[in-house]
mmCIF file of C-alpha atoms in Angstrom:
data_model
loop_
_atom_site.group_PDB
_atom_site.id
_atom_site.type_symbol
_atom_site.label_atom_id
_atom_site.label_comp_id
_atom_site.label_asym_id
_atom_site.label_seq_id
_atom_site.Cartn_x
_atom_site.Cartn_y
_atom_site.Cartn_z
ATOM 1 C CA UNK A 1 0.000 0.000 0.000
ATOM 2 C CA UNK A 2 1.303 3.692 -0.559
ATOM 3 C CA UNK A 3 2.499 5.460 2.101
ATOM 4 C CA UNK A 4 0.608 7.492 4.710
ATOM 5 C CA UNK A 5 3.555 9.520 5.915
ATOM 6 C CA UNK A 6 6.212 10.108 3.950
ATOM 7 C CA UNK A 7 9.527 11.914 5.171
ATOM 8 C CA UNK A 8 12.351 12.393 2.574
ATOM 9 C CA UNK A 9 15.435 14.278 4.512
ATOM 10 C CA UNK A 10 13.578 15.960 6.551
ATOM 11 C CA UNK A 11 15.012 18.726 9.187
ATOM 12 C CA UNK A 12 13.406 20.728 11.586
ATOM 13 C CA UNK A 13 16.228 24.184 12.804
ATOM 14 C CA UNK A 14 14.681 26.336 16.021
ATOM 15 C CA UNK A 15 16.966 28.971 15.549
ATOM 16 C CA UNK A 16 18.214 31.152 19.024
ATOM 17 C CA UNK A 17 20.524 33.761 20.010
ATOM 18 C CA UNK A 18 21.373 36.860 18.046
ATOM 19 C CA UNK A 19 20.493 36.757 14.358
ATOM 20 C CA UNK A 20 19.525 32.919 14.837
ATOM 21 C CA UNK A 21 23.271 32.077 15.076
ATOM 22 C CA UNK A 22 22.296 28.974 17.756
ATOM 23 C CA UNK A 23 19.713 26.773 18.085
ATOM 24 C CA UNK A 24 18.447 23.100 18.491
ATOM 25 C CA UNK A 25 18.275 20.655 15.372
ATOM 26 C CA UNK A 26 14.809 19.310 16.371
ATOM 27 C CA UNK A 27 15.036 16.802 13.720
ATOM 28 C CA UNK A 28 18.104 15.745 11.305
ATOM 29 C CA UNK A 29 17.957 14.812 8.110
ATOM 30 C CA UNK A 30 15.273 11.740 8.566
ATOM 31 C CA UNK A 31 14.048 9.912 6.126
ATOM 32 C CA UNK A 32 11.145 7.541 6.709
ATOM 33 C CA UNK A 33 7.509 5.951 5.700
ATOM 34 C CA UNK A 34 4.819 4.551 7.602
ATOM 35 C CA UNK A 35 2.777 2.482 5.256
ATOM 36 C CA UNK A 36 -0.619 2.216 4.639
ATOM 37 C CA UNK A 37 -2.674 0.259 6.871
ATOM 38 C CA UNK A 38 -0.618 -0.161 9.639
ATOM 39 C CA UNK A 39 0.426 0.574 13.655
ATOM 40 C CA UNK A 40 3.471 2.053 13.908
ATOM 41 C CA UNK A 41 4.873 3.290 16.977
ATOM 42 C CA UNK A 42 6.959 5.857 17.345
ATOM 43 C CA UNK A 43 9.854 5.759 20.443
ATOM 44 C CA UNK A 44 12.600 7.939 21.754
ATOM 45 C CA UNK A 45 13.565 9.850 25.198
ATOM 46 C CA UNK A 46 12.422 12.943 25.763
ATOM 47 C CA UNK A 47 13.157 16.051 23.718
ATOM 48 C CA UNK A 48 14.137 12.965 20.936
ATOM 49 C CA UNK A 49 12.169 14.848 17.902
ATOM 50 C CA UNK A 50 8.843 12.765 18.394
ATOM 51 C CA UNK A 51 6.713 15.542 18.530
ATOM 52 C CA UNK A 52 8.432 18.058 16.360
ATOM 53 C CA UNK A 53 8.223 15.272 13.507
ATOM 54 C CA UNK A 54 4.412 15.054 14.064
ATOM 55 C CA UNK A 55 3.859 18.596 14.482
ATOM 56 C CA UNK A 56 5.314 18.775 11.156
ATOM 57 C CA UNK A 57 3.301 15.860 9.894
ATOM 58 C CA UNK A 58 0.163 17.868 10.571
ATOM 59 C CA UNK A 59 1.405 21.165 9.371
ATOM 60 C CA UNK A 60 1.096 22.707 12.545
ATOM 61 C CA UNK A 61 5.407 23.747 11.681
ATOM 62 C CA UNK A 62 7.271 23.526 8.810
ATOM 63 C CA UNK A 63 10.092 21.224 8.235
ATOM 64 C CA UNK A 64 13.597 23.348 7.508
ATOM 65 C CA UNK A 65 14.701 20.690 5.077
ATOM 66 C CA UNK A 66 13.192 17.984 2.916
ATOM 67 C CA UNK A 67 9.922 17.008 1.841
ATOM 68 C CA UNK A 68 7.198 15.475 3.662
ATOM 69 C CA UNK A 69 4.100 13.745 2.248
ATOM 70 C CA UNK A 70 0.671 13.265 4.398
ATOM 71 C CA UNK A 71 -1.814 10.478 2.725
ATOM 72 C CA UNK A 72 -0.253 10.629 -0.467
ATOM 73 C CA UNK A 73 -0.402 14.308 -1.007
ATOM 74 C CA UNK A 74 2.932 17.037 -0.114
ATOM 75 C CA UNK A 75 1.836 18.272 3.374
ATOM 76 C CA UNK A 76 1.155 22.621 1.737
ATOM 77 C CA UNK A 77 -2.033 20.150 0.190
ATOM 78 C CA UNK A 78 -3.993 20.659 3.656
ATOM 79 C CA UNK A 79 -7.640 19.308 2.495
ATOM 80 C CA UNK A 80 -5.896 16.277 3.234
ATOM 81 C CA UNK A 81 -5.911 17.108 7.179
ATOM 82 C CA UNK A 82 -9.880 16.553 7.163
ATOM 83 C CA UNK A 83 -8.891 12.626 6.275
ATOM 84 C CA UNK A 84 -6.435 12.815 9.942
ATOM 85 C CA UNK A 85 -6.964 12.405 13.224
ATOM 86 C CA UNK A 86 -5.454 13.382 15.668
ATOM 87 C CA UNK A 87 -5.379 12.385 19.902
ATOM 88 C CA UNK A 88 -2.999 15.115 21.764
ATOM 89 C CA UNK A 89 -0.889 14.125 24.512
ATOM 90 C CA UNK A 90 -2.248 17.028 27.041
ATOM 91 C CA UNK A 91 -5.700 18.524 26.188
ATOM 92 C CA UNK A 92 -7.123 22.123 26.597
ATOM 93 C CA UNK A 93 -10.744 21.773 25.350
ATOM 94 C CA UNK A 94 -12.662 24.520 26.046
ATOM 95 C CA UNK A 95 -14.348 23.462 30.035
ATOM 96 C CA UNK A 96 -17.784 25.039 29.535
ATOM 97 C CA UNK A 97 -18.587 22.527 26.257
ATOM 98 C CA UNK A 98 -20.665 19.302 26.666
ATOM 99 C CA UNK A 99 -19.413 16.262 25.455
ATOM 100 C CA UNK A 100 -21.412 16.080 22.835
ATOM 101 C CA UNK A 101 -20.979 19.778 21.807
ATOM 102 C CA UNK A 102 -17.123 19.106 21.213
ATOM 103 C CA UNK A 103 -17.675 16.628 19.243
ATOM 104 C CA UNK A 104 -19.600 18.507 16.858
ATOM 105 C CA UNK A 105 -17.344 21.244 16.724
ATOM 106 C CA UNK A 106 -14.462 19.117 15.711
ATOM 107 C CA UNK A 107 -16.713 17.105 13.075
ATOM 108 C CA UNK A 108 -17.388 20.279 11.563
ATOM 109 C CA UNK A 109 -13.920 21.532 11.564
ATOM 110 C CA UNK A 110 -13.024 18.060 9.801
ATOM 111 C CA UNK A 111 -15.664 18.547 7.325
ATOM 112 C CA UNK A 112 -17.945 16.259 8.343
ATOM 113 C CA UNK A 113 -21.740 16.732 7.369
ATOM 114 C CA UNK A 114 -24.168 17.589 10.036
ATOM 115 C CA UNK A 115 -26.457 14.765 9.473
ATOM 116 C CA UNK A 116 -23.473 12.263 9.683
ATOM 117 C CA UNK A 117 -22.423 14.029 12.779
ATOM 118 C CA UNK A 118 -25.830 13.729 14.115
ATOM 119 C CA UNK A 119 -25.809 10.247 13.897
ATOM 120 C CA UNK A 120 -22.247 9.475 14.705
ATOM 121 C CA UNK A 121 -21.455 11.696 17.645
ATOM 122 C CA UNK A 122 -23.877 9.580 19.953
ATOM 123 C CA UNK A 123 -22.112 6.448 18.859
ATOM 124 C CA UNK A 124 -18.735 7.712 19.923
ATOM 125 C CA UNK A 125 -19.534 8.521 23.450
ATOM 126 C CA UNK A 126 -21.691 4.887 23.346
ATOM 127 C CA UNK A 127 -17.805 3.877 21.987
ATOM 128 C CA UNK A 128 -16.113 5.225 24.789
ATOM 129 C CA UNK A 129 -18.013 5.153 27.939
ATOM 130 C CA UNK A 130 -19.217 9.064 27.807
ATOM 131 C CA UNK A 131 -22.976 8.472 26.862
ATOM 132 C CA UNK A 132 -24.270 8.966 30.109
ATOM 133 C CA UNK A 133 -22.201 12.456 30.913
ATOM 134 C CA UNK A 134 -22.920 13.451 27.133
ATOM 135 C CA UNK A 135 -24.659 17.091 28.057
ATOM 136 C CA UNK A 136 -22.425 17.769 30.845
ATOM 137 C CA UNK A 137 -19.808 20.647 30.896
ATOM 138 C CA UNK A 138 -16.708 19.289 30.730
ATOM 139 C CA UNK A 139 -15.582 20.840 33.426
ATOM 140 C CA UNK A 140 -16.750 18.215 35.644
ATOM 141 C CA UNK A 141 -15.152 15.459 33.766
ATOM 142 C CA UNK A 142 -11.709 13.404 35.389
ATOM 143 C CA UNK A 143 -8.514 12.954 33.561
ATOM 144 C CA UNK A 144 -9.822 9.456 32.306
ATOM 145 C CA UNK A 145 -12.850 10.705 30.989
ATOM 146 C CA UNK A 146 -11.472 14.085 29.284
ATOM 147 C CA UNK A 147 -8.487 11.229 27.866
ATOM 148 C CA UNK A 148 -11.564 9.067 26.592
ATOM 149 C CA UNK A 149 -13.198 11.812 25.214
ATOM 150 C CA UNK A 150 -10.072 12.693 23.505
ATOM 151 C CA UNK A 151 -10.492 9.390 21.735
ATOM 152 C CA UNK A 152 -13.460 10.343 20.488
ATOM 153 C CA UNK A 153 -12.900 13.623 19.098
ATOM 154 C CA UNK A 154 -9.680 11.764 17.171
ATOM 155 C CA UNK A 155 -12.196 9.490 15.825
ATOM 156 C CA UNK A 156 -15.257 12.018 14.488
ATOM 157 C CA UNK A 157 -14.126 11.800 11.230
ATOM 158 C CA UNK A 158 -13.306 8.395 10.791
ATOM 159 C CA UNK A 159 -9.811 9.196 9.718
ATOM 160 C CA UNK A 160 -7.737 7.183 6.747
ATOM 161 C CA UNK A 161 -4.618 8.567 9.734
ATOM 162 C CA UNK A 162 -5.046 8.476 13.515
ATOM 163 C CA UNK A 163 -2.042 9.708 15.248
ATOM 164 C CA UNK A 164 -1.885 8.997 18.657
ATOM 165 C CA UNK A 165 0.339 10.989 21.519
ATOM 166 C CA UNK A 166 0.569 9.124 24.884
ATOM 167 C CA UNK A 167 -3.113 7.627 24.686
ATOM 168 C CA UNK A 168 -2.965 6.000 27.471
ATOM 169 C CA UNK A 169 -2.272 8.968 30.057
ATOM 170 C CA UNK A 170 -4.669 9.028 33.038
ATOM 171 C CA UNK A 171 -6.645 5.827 31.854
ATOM 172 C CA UNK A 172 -7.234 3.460 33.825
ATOM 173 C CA UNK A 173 -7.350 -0.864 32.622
ATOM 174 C CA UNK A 174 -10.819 -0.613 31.336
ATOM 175 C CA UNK A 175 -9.742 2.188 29.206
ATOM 176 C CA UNK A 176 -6.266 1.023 27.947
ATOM 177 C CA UNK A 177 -8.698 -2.051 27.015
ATOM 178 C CA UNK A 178 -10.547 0.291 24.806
ATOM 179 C CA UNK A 179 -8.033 2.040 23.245
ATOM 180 C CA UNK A 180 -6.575 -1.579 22.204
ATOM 181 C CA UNK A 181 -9.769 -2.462 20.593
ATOM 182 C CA UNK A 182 -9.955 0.547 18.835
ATOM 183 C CA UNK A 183 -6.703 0.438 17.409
ATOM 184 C CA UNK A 184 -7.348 -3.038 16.134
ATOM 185 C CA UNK A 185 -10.389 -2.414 14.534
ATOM 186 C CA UNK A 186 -8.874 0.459 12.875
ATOM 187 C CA UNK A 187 -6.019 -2.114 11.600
ATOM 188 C CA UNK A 188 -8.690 -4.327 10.428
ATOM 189 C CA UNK A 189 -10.361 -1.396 8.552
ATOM 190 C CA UNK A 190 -7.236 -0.686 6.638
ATOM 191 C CA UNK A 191 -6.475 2.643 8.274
ATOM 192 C CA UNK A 192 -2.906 3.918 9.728
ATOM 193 C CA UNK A 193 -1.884 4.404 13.346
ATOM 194 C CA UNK A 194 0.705 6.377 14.603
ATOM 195 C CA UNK A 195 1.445 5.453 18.081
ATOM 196 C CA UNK A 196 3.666 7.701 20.167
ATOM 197 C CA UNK A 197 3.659 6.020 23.702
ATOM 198 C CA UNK A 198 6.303 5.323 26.614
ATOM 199 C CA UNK A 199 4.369 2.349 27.419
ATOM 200 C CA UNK A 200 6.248 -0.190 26.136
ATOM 201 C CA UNK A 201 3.836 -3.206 26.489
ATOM 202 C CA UNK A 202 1.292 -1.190 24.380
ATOM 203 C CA UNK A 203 3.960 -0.819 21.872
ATOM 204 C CA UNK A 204 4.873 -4.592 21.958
ATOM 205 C CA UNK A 205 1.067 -5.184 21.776
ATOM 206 C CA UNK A 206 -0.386 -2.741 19.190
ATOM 207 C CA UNK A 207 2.735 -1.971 16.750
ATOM 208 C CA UNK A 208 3.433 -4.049 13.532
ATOM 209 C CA UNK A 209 6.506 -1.953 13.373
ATOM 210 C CA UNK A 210 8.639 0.710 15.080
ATOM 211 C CA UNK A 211 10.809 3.682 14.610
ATOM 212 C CA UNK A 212 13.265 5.105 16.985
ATOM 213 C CA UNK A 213 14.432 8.570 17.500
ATOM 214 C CA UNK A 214 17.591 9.650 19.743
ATOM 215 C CA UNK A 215 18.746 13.911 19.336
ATOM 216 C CA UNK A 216 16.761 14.359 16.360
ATOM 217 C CA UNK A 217 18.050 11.003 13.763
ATOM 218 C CA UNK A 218 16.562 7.728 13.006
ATOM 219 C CA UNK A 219 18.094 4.562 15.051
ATOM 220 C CA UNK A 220 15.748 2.086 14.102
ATOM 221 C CA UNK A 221 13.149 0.978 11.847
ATOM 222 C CA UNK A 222 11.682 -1.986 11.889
ATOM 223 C CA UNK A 223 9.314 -5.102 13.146
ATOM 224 C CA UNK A 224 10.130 -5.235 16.886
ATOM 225 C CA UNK A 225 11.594 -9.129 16.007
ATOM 226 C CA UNK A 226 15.017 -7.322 14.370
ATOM 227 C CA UNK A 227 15.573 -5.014 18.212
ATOM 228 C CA UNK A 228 14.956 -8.010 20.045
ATOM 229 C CA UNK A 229 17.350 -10.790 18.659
ATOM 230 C CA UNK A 230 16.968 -14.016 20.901
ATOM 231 C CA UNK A 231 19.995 -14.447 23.386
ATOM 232 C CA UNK A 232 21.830 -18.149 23.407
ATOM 233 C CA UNK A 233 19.016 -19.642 25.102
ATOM 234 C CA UNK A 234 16.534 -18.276 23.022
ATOM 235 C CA UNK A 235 14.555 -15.644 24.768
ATOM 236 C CA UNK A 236 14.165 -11.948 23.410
ATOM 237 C CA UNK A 237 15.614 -9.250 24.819
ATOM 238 C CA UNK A 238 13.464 -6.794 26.704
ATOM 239 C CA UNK A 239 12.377 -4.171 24.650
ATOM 240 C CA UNK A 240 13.566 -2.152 27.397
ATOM 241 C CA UNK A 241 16.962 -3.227 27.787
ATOM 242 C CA UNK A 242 17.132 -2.903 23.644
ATOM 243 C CA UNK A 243 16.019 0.887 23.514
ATOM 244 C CA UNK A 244 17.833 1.322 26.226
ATOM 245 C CA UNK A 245 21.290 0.271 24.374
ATOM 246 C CA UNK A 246 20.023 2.419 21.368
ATOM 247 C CA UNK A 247 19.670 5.549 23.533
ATOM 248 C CA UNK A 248 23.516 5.403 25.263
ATOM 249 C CA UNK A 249 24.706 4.819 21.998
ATOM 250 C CA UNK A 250 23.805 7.698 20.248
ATOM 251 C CA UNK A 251 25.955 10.335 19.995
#
């Protein structure tokens, strides 16, 4: 299948100091592609270039350098953004909103027509456990439930691309449960995940393949079979212990 996110090159500069003399290479000259129809998850330590590659991804920044390609189309092509979703790792909806009325707002941000929205936005909160809170402010909603709810709105548009930063934050085992299931059937519907997570048994669960990022480059791309080599006695090696070894490593 073609790709869903293509970097070629790619480099992200924040320039600092007088006349932009300093700064901090974000991201350096990485080239990679997440094919279609698949969960790939995304690793590195923090301040790695995980979230300045996404940010470029959804044209919230530009790259410096290189070319970058979202569903097929270069990423200044932004009627392509409708067909994305998109689950943030810290959210600021607006308190004073129902459930329900967020969830229109984004559908018709994404594009999506009113009578669809009518008919889907009920079905979402039914999804994730919100149908019972759906016309209160959410204001009154816990971490779990403004993290579910953040599910949802990712989902309004049924996106072809569903990236997801630290899902799991603030929910408890029911709703890691959930998120599984919805990343599955998402696989078996042919769409793409993008999976940024420091969970490491969601990664090992969810992810067909990986990429790693350490200061900004690529370490690793791959199934998670070709990090984990078995030992002598045939047991893989941790995931942890193997990220790990890529992170000292880097220079």
């Amino acid at each position: 299948m073609p790709g869903a996110a293509e970097f070629d090159n790619v480099s992200k500069f924040y320039p600092s100091g007088w006349f932009g003399r300093h700064g901090i290479d974000a991201v350096r000259n990485l080239s990679l592609t997440v094919a279609g129809g698949e969960v790939f998850g995304l690793l590195g330590p923090n301040r790695a270039g995980k979230t300045t590659l996404v940010k470029m991804l959804l044209s919230l920044c530009r790259p410096t350098g290189g070319q970058i390609r979202r569903l097929g189309a270069p990423i200044d092509d932004r009627t392509t953004l409708a067909r994305v979703g998109y689950m943030h790792e810290k959210h600021a909806f607006p308190p004073y909103l129902t459930a329900t009325e967020l969830l229109e707002f984004y559908g018709a941000l994404s594009l999506v027509p009113a009578r669809l929205l009518s008919e889907r936005v009920p079905k979402l909160l039914q999804r994730v456990g919100l149908a019972d809170r759906s016309c209160e402010p959410i204001a009154q909603f816990s971490k779990g439930m403004v993290q579910r709810l953040g599910l949802a709105q990712a989902l309004v548009n049924e996106p072809e691309l569903l990236v997801l930063d630290e899902p799991t934050e603030g929910l408890d085992l029911m709703g890691r449960k959930l998120l599984r299931e919805v990343v599955g059937e998402l696989r078996g519907r042919g769409r793409t995940v993008i999976l940024i997570s420091h969970v490491l048994t969601e990664v090992e669960q969810l992810c067909d393949r990986i990429g790693v990022i350490v200061n900004g480059r690529l370490r690793h791309v791959g199934p998670l079979a070709e990090l984990r080599p078995p030992s002598a006695n045939g047991t893989a090696q941790p995931l942890e212990a193997a990220l790990q070894g890529l992170y000292e490593a880097a220079p």
